[in-house]
Coordinates of C-alpha atoms in Angstrom, one line a residue:
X1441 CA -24.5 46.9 31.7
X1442 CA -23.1 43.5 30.3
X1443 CA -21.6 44.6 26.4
X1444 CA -23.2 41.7 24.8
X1445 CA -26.6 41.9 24.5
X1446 CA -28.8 39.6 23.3
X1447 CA -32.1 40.1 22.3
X1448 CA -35.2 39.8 20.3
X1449 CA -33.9 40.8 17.2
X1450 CA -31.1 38.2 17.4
X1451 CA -32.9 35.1 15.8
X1452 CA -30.4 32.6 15.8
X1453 CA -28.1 32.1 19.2
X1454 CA -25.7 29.4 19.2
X1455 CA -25.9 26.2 21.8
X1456 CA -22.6 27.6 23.1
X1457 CA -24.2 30.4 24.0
X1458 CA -26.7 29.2 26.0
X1459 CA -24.9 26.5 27.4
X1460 CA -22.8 29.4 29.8
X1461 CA -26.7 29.7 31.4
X1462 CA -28.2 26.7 33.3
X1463 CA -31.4 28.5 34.7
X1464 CA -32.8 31.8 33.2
X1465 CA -31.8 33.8 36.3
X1466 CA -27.9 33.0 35.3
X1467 CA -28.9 34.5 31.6
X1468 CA -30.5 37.9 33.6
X1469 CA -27.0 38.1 35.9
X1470 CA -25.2 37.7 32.5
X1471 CA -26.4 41.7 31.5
X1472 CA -25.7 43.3 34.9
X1473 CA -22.3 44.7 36.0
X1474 CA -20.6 45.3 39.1
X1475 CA -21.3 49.4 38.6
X1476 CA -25.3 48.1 38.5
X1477 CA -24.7 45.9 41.6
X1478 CA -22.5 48.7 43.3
X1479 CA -25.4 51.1 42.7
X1480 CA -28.2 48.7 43.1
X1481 CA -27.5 46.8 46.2
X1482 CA -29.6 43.9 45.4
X1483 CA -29.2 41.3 43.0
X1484 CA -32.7 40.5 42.7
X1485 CA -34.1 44.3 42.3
X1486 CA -31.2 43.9 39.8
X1487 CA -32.6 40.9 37.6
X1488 CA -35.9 42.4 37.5
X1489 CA -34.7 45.9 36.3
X1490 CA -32.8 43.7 33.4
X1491 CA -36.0 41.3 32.6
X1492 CA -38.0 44.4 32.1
X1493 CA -34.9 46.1 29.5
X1494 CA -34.0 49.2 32.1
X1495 CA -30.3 47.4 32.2
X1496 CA -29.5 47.0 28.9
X1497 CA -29.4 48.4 25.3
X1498 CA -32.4 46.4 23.8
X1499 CA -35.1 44.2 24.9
X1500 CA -34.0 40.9 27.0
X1501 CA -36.1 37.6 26.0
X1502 CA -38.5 36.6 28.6
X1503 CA -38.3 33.5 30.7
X1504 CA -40.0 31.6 28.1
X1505 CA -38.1 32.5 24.8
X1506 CA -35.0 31.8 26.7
X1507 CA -36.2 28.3 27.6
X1508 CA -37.7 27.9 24.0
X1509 CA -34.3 29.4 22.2
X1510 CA -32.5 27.2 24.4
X1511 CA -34.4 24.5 24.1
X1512 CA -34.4 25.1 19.7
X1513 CA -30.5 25.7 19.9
X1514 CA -29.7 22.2 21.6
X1515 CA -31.9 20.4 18.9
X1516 CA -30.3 21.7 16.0
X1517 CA -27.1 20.9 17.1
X1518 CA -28.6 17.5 18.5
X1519 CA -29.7 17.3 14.1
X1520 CA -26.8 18.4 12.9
X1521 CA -24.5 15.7 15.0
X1522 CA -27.3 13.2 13.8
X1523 CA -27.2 14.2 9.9
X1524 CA -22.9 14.1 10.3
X1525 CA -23.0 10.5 11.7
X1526 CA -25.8 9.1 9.1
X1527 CA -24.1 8.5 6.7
X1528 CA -21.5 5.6 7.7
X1529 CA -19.0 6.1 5.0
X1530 CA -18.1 9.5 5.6
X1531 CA -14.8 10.4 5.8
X1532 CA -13.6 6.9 5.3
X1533 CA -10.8 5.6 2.6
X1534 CA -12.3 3.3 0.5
X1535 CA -10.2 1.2 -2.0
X1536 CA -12.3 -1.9 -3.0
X1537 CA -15.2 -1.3 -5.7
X1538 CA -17.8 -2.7 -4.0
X1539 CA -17.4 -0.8 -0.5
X1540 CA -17.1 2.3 -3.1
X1541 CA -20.2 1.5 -5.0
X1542 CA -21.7 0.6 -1.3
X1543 CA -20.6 4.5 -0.2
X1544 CA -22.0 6.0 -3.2
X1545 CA -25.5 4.3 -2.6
X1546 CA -25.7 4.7 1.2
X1547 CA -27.4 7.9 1.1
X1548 CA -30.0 6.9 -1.3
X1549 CA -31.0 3.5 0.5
X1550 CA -31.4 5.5 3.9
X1551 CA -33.6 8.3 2.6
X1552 CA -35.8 5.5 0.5
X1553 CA -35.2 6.9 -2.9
X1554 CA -33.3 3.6 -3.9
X1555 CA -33.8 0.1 -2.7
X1556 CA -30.5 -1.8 -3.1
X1557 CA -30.2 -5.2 -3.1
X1558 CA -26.8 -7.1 -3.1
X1559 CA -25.6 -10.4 -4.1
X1560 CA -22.7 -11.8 -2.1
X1561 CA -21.0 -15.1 -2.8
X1562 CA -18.0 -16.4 -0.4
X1563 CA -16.9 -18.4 2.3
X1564 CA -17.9 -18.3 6.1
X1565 CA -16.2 -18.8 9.2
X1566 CA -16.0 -22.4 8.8
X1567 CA -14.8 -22.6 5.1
X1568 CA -18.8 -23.3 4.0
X1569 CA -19.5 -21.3 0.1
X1570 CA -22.3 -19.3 1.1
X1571 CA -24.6 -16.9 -0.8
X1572 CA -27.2 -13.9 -0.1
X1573 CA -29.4 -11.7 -1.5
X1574 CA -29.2 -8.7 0.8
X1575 CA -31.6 -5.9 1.2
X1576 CA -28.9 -2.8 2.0
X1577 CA -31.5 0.1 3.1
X1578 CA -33.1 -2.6 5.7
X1579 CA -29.2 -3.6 6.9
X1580 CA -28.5 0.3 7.0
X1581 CA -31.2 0.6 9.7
X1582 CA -30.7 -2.6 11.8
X1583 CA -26.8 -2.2 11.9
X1584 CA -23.9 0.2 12.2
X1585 CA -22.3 -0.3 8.8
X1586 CA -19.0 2.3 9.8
X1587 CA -17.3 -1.4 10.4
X1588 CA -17.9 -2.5 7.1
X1589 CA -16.3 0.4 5.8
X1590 CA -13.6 0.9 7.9
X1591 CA -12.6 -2.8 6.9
X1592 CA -13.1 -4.1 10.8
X1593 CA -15.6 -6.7 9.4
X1594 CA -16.9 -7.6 6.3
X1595 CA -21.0 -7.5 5.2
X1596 CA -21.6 -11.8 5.4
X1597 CA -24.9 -13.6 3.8
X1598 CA -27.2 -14.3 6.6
X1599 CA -29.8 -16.5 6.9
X1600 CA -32.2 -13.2 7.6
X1601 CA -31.7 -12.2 4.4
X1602 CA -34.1 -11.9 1.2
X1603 CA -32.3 -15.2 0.0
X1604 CA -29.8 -17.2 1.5
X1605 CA -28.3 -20.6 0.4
X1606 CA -25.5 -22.4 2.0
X1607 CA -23.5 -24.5 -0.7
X1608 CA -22.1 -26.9 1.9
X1609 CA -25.1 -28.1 3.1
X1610 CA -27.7 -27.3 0.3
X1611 CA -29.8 -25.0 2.7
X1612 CA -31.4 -22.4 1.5
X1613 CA -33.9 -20.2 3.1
X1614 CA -36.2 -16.9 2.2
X1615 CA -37.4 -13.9 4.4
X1616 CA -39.4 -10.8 2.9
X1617 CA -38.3 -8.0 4.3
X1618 CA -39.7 -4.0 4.8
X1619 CA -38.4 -3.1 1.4
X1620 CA -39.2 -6.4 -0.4
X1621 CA -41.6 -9.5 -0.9
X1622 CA -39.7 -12.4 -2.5
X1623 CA -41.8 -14.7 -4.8
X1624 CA -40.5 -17.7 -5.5
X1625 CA -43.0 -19.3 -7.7
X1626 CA -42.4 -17.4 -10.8
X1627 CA -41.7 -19.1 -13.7
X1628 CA -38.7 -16.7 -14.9
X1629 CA -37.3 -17.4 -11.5
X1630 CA -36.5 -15.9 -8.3
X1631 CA -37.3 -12.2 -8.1
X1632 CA -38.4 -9.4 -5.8
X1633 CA -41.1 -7.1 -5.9
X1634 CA -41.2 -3.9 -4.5
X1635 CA -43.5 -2.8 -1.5
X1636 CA -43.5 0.5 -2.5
X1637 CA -44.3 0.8 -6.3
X1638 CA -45.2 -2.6 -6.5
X1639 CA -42.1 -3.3 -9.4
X1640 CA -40.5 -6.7 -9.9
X1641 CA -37.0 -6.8 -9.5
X1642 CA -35.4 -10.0 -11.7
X1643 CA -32.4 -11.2 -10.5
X1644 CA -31.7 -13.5 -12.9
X1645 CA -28.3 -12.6 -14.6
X1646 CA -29.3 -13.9 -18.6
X1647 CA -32.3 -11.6 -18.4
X1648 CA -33.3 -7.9 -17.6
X1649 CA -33.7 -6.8 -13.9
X1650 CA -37.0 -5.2 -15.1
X1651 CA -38.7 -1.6 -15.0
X1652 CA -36.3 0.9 -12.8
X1653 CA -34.3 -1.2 -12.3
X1654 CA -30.4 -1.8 -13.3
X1655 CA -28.1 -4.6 -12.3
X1656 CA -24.1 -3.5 -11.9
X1657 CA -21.6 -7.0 -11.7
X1658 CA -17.8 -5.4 -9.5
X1659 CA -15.2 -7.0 -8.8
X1660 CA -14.3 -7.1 -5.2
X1661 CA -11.0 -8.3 -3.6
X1662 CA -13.1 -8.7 -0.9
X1663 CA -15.9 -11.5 -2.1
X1664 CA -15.7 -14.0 -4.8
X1665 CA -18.8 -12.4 -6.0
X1666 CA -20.8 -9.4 -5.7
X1667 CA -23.6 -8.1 -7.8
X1668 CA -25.7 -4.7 -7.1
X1669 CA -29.3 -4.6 -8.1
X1670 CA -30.5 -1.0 -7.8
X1671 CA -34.3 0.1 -7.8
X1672 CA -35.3 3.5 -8.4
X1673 CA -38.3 3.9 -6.1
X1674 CA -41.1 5.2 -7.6
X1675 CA -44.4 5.9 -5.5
X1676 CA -48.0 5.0 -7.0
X1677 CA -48.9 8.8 -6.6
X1678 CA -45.9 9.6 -8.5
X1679 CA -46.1 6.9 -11.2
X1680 CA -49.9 7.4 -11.9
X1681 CA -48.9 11.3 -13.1
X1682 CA -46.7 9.9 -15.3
X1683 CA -49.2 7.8 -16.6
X1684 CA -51.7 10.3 -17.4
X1685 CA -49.1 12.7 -18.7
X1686 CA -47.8 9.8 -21.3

């Protein structure tokens, strides 16, 4: 009989495990032995003897927990590799504030619990003074950010964005976007309101960024100027308890 058994009562098998068996006959060949062949005669009379437990020390998983464990195994490891590559600043060396203050955000603006949206002043390609109000958790899903923060490229204003204006050419232009509905008829000025919670996010530097809200100014080597507005997401289930509990 094969030394390593593996059976019901071991829960958790490893993808490397399984990945020595392609079909479930090569996982029943795995527990017999030359002295069971040499004995036997016959592979087959063989595999049967072990699927039924009368060639090893414990039960053996039937075809179909073998194909379900194997099956569990690869997607874990498939979820694990996912969760390690999330998160596009991992691992990386990161020596300007705002690609720092970027990193620490990253995790909150792809699980939803923040909404991040950044100001960027600077110059394109062509020497044009350009400017954009960027929603981060939408640019986190639509682009692979592990160039921005490896210093390969830099995060540029695009016309797509929540706000752009072009100070070359006196364009300016306005998208909402999944996180965000921009509304530019207010009489305080431009601002943002949440599609979530339904909060107004000011962005105008003289006054307050409003309720959850909080607006952090960094210098950047990188950008003549970057501002972070960060919003606290807050759902309507979540902000009616704390209505009735005020």
């Amino acid at each position: 009989m094969a030394g390593d058994n593996v059976g019901d009562d071991n829960a958790t098998v490893s993808l490397d495990f399984f990945n020595q068996f392609v079909t479930y006959e090569d996982f029943l060949d795995y527990h017999i032995t030359n002295v069971d062949l040499y004995y036997l005669k016959d592979k087959y009379l063989a595999r049967q003897l072990v699927e039924l437990g009368h060639l090893s020390s414990g039960s053996v998983m039937t075809r179909e927990e073998f194909e379900a464990r194997k099956a569990a195994a690869a997607a874990s490891s498939l979820s694990k590799s996912n969760q390690q590559k999330t998160l596009a600043s991992a691992g990386k060396e990161l020596t300007d504030n705002f690609l720092r203050a970027l990193a620490e955000r990253e995790e909150a603006n792809r699980s939803g619990k923040m909404n991040t949206i950044i100001f960027i002043r600077d110059y394109n390609s062509i020497g044009q003074e350009v400017s954009a109000y960027i929603d981060c958790a939408q640019r986190l899903r639509t682009e692979d950010f592990e160039p921005y923060f490896s210093g390969k490229k830099r995060l540029m204003p695009r016309r797509s964005d929540l706000s752009f204006y072009n100070w070359k050419t006196k364009m300016s232009m306005s998208n909402s976007s999944a996180n965000y509905e921009v509304v530019t008829n207010n009489p305080s000025g431009l601002l943002f309101r949440n599609k979530t919670d339904g909060k107004d996010l000011h962005v105008d530097p003289w006054g307050t960024p409003g309720e959850n809200s909080t607006r952090t100014p960094l210098q950047s080597h990188l950008y003549v100027q970057v501002v972070l507005y960060d919003h606290s997401v807050r759902t309507t289930e979540a902000s009616g308890a704390d209505t009735h509990c005020n």
